[in-house]
Amino acid sequence: MSSKRKHYSGIGGQAVLEGIMMKNGEKYAVAVRKSNGKIAIEQDNYHGLLDGKVIKKIPFIRGIFNFIDSLVLGMKCLNYSAAIDDEADAEEGKRSTGEGLITALVTCVSFALAIGIFVVLPYYIASRLNGFVRNQSLIAIVEGLIRIIIFMIYVCSISFMRDIRRLYRYHGAEHKCINCIERGRPLTVKNVMRSSRLHRRCGTSFIFFVLLVSVVLFFFIRVDNVALRVALRILLMPVVAGISYEIIRLAGRSDNILVRIISAPGMAVQRLTTKEPDEKMVEVAIAAVEAVFDWKKFLQDNFGYREEELDTATEHAGNR
């Protein structure tokens, strides 16, 4: 076998209620632990906005569409996981012609709330300092710090909710599976459990990059009209998302010292949004990975494993 240098796998995921969603290219799967102990798996393809269009491959622009696609698919998978414990409701949800409309509506409302809380509110709070601080550059920096503080308060506050704590544990299981594969270890419960729960391509890191990039971009907004300043902040959010996507994409494919430095804040925040899973949670994550990704072929191609070695490892683990 080759050395255990990290190799990019291309798979990503998301924690859902009592489960994991894993995505590889257009394929995705949602694995959920039902109340009877069995693992239910839903597999499908998601093509997203402007599927196959050249514009989705252009740097800085592709991040905007990938961000929107992630929101829509994430909401769809959360809806499925919420209904999966009632199989009749789950089947009805899959057949409903209004499902796409409801998902889109909820996504839009969620996005609007996020804009209000993390863009408009920090600006409003910082603008109250105008009577005390005359330096607009300093106020712009304070606005960015307020935005980050609000985000940290939000993350910490929801972590007290029981369902969110379990969601964070499944989030940890998702990361552990990806790290296990990308570090060249067979995908067994034992190997996954000893892998790191932190990963540079995490959505938490993406959000943190969005916050940091917004500080830089909004710093240069110099207009007198209050409504225009707010409007420009909102209109620049796609630009912020596009830049942040390229940063996190680079972070997932490189391991140099600069990448480690810029990834450090997001990795630190992940200590709040990921928790250590138990073995049953890891089994769900493994099921989601195997539904969309041939990890054995990946290890053979990138780490020099022989097929019989991988078969022996999984048989010995007895985790399937």
CSV table of C-alpha atoms in Angstrom, one decimal, residues 119-129 143 230:
chain,number,residue,atom,x,y,z
A,119,VAL,CA,-26.7,40.7,7.7
A,120,VAL,CA,-29.3,43.4,8.6
A,121,LEU,CA,-29.2,43.0,12.4
A,122,PRO,CA,-25.4,43.4,12.8
A,123,TYR,CA,-25.5,46.4,10.5
A,124,TYR,CA,-28.3,48.0,12.6
A,125,ILE,CA,-26.5,47.3,15.9
A,126,ALA,CA,-23.2,48.7,14.6
A,127,SER,CA,-24.9,51.8,13.1
A,128,ARG,CA,-26.0,52.7,16.6
A,129,LEU,CA,-22.3,53.5,17.3
A,143,GLU,CA,-20.2,45.1,12.4
A,230,VAL,CA,-28.3,47.5,3.6
